[in-house]
Coordinates of C-alpha atoms in Angstrom, one line a residue:
X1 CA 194.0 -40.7 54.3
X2 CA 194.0 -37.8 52.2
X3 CA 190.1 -38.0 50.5
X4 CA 189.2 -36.6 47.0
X5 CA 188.0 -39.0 44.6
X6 CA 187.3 -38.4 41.0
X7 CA 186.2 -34.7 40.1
X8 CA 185.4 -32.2 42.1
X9 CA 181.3 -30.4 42.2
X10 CA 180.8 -27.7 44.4
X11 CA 178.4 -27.7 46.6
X12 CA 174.7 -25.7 45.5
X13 CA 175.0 -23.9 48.3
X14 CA 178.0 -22.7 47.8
X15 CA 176.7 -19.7 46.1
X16 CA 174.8 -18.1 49.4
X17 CA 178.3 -19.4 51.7
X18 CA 179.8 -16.5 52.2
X19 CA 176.0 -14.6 52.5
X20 CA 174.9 -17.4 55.1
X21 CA 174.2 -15.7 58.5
X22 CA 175.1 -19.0 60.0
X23 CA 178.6 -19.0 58.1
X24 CA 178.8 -15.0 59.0
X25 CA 178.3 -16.0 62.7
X26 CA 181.0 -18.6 63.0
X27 CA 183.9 -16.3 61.6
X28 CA 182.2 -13.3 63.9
X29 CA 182.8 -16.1 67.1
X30 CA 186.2 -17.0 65.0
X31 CA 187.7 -13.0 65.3
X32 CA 185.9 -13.0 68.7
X33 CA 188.0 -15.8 69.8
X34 CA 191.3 -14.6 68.0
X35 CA 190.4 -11.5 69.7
X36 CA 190.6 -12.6 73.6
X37 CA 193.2 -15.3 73.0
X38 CA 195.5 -11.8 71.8
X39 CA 194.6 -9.6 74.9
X40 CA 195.3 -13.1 77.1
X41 CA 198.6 -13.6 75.9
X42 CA 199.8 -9.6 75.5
X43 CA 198.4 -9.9 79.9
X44 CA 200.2 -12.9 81.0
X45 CA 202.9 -13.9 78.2
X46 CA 205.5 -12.0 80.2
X47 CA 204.8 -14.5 83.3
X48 CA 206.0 -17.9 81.2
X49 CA 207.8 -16.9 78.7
X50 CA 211.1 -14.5 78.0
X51 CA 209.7 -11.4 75.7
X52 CA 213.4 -11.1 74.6
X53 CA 213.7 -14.5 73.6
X54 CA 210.3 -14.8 72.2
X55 CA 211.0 -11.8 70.0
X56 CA 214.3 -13.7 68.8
X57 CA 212.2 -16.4 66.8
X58 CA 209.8 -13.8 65.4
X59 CA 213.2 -12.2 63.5
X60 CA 212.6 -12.5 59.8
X61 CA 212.7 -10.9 57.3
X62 CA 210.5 -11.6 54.0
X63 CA 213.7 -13.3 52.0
X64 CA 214.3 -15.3 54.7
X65 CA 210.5 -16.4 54.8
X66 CA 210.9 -17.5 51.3
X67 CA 214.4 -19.0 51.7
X68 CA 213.0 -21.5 55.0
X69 CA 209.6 -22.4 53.1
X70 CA 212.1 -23.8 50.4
X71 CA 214.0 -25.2 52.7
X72 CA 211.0 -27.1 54.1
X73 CA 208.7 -28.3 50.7
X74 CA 212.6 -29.2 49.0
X75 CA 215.2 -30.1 52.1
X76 CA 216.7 -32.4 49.9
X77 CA 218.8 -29.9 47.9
X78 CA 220.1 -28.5 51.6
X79 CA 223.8 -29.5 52.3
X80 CA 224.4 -27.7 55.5
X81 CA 221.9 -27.8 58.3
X82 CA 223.4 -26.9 61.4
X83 CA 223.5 -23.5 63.3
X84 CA 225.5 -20.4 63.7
X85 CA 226.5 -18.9 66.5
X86 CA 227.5 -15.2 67.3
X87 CA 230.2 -16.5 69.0
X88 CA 231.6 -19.9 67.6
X89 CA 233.6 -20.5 70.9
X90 CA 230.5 -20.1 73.1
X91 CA 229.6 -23.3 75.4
X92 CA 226.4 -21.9 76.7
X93 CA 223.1 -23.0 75.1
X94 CA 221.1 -19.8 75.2
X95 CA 219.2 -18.4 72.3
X96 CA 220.9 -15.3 72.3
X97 CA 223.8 -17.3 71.0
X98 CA 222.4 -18.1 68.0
X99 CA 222.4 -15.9 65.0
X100 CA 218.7 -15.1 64.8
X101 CA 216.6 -16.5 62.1
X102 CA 217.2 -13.5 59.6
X103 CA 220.7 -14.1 59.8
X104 CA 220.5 -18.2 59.4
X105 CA 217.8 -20.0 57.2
X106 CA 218.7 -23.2 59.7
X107 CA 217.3 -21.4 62.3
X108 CA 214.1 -22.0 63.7
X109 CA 211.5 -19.6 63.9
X110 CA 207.9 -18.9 65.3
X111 CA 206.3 -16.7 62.2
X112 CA 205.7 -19.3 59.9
X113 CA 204.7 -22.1 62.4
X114 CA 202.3 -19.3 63.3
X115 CA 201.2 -18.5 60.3
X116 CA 201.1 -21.7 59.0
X117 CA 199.1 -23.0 61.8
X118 CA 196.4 -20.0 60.8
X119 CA 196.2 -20.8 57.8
X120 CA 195.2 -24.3 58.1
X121 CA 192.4 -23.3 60.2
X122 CA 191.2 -20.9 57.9
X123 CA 191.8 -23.5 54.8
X124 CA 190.1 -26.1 56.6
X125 CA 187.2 -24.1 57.1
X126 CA 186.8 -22.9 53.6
X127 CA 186.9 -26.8 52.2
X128 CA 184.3 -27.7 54.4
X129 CA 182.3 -24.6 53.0
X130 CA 182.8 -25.5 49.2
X131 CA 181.6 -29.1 50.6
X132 CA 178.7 -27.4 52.3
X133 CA 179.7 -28.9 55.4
X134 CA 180.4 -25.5 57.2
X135 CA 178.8 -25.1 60.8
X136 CA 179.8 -22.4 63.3
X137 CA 181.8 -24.8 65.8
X138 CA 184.0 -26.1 62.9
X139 CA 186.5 -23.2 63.6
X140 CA 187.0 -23.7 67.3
X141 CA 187.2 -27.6 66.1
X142 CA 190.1 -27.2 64.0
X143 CA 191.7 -25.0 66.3
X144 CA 191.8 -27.6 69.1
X145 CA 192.5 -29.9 67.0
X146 CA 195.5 -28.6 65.2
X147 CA 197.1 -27.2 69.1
X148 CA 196.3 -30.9 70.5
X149 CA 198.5 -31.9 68.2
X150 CA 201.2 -29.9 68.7
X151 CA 201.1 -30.0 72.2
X152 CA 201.2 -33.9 71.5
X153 CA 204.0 -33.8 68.9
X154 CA 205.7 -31.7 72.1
X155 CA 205.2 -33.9 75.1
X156 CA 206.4 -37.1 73.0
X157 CA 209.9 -35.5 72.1
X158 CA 210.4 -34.1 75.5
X159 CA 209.9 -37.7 76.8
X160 CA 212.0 -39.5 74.2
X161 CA 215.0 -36.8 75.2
X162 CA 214.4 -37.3 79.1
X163 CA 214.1 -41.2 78.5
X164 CA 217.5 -41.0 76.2
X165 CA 219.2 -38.9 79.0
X166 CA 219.9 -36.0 76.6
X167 CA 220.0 -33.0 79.1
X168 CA 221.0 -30.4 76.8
X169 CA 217.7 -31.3 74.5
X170 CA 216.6 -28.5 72.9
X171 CA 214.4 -25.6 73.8
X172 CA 210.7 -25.3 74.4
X173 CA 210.4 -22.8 71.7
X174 CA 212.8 -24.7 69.4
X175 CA 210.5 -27.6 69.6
X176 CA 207.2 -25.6 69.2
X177 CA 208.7 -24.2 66.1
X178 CA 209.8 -27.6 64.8
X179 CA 206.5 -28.8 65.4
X180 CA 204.8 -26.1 63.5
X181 CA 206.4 -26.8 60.1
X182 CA 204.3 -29.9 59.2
X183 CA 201.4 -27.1 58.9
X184 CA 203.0 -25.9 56.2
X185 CA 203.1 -29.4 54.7
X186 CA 199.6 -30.3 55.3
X187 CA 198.1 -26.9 54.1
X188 CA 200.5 -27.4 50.3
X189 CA 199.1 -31.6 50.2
X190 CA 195.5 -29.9 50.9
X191 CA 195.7 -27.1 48.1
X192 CA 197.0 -29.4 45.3
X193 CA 194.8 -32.4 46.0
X194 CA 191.6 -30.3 45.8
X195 CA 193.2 -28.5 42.8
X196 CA 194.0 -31.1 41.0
X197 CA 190.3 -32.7 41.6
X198 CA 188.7 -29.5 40.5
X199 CA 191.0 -29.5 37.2
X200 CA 189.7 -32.9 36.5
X201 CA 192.7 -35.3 37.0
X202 CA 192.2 -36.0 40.8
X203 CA 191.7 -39.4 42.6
X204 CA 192.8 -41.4 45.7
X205 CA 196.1 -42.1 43.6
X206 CA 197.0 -38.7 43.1
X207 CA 195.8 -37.7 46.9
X208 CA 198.6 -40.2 48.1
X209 CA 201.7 -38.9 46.0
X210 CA 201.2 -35.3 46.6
X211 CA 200.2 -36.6 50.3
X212 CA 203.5 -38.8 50.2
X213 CA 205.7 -36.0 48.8
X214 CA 204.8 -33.8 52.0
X215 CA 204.9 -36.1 54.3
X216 CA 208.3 -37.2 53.2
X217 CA 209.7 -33.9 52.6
X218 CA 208.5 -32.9 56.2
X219 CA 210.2 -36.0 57.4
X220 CA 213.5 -35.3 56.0
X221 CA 213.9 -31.8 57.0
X222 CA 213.0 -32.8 61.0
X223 CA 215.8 -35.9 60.7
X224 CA 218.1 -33.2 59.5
X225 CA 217.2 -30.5 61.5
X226 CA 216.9 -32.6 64.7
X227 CA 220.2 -35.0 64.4
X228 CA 222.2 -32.2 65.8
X229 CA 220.2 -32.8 69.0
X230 CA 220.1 -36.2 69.1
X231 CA 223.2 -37.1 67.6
X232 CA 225.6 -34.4 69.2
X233 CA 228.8 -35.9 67.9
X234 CA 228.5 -35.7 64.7
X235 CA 232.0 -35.3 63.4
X236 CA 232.3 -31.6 65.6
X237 CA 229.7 -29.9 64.1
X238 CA 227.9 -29.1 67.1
X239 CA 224.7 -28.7 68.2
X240 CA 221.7 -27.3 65.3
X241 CA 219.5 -26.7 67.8
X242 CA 218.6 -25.2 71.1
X243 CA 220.5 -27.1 73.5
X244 CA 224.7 -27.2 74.4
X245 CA 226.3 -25.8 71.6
X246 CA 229.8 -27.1 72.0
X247 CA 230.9 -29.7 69.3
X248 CA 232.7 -32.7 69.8
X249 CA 231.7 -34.5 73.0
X250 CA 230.6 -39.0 72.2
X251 CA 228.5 -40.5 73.4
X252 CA 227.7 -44.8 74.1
X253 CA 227.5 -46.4 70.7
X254 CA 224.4 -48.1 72.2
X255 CA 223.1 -44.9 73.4
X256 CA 223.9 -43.1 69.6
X257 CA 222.2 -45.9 68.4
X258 CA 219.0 -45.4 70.5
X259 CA 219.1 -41.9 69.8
X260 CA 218.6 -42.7 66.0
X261 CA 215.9 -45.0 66.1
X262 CA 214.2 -42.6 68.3
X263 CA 214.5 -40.0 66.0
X264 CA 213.5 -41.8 62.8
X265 CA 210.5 -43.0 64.3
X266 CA 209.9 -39.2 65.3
X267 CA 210.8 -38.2 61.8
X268 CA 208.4 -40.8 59.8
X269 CA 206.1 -43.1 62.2
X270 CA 204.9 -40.1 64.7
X271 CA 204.5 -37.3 61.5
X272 CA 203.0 -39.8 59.4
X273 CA 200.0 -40.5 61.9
X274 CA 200.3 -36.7 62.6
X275 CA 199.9 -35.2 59.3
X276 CA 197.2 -38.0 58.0
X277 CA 195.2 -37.0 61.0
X278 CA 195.7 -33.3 59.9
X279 CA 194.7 -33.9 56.0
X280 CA 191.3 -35.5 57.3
X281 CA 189.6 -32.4 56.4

C-alpha cells in the first residue's frame, strides 16, 4: 500500500546525502553497472533481437512523447485506439506494417517504458535517501526488482494467449512495451504522494486516491490497448497490436467470452498486485 502518513520531515542526514562516500559509492557501482549492461547489449543484441525492428519502437519524436504520456495518465478522453497500417490491405503481422510510433500515438513504443523504468530506479533511490534509508545495494535492488516484474507481467500474458489459443498474440516487443507503461504510473502516484505529504495535507487517504487514480488510469488504457488482441472481432477494426492485422474474422462466443475475463483480470487484478508492489518504496 502506498505509505506516507501525516507530514513529511526529512531526514537529519539528509544534509551530508549527496556528500556521503557511502551514497557516492553506490551511484559510482550504479553507472558502473549501466555501463556493462550497455556494452553487453550493443555485443549480443544483434543475436536475439531484429536491429531493424528494434529501432522501429524507438521512433519518436518529442510531440509524440507528450501526446502517449497523455494518452496513458488520461486514456479516458481517447476515442480511437487501434492501429494504422502502411498498407490497410496488408494480412501480415509484421512490425514493419505498422506506421511507426511517430506516426501513431496508438502505437507502442520502447523510449518511454525505457525511460520510465529509469526513472523509477533513480526515484526510488532518492526517497529512500530523503528517508535516510540509502545503502549502496538499494540500486541493484530496485533494478531487479522492477525487471522481475516485467519479465513476470510478460510470461503471464504469453500464457493466458497460448492457454486461449490466440496464435496471432502479439509481439514480444509489443508486450515489453505494454508492460513498461505502468512505470510511468507508479513513478506520477510516487511524486504526488510525497508532495502532497511535504505540503502538509498528505495521509494514507490521500496515498490511496492518487494511488487509485494511477492504477485505474493504467488499467483502462491496457483493456483498451490490448482488446484488439484479445478480442480480434471487434466490429472489423482489426488488430491494435502486434499480431494478424486483418479485421473481421469471429471467434466462439465462449472463447470471446474467456478472452475477456482474461483480459480484465490482466487489466485490474494482475496490475493492481503489480503496481502496489512497485509503490512499496
Amino acid at each position: 500500500m502506498p505509505q506516507q502518513q501525516g507530514g513529511y520531515n526529512m531526514h537529519p542526514s539528509f544534509g551530508g546525502f549527496i556528500n556521503d562516500p557511502t551514497a557516492q559509492l553506490g551511484f559510482q557501482m550504479g553507472k558502473s553497472a549501466v555501463d556493462a549492461g550497455q556494452q553487453y547489449m550493443e555485443q549480443n543484441l544483434g543475436r536475439y533481437v531484429s536491429v531493424s525492428a528494434l529501432k522501429h519502437y524507438f521512433n519518436v519524436t518529442n510531440s509524440y512523447v507528450l501526446s502517449k504520456l497523455r494518452i496513458i495518465l488520461f486514456p479516458w478522453r481517447v476515442e480511437r485506439w487501434s492501429r494504422q497500417l502502411k498498407n490497410p490491405d496488408a494480412a501480415s503481422g509484421a512490425s514493419s506494417l505498422y506506421l511507426p510510433p511517430r506516426d501513431d500515438t496508438n502505437s507502442p513504443d520502447m523510449y518511454i517504458p525505457t525511460m520510465a523504468l529509469v526513472t523509477y530506479i533513480l526515484l526510488s533511490t532518492l526517497l529512500a535517501g530523503l528517508r535516510g534509508a540509502f545503502h549502496p545495494e538499494l540500486l541493484g535492488y530496485t533494478a531487479t526488482l522492477a525487471i522481475s516484474v516485467t519479465l513476470l507481467e510478460i510470461l503471464i500474458i504469453r500464457t493466458g494467449t497460448f492457454l486461449l489459443a490466440i496464435s496471432n498474440s502479439s509481439q514480444l516487443m509489443d508486450l515489453v512495451a505494454y508492460s513498461g507503461y505502468k512505470f510511468v504510473h507508479v513513478i506520477v502516484s510516487l511524486l504526488l504522494t510525497h508532495l502532497s505529504s511535504w505540503l502538509g495535507f498528505g495521509g494514507a487517504t490521500v496515498s490511496w486516491i492518487i494511488f487509485l487514480y494511477c492504477f485505474n488510469a493504467n488499467a483502462f488504457f491496457l483493456l483498451r490497448s490490448l482488446r484488439y488482441v484479445l478480442l480480434p472481432d471487434q466490429g472489423g477494426q482489426g488488430m491494435g497490436v502486434g499480431g494478424n492485422p486483418a479485421a473481421g474474422y469471429t471467434v466462439a462466443r465462449s472463447q470471446k467470452n474467456r478472452r475477456t475475463q482474461f483480459l480484465f483480470v490482466y487489466s485490474y487484478v494482475v496490475q493492481f498486485g503489480f503496481m502496489l508492489w512497485l509503490s512499496r518504496v
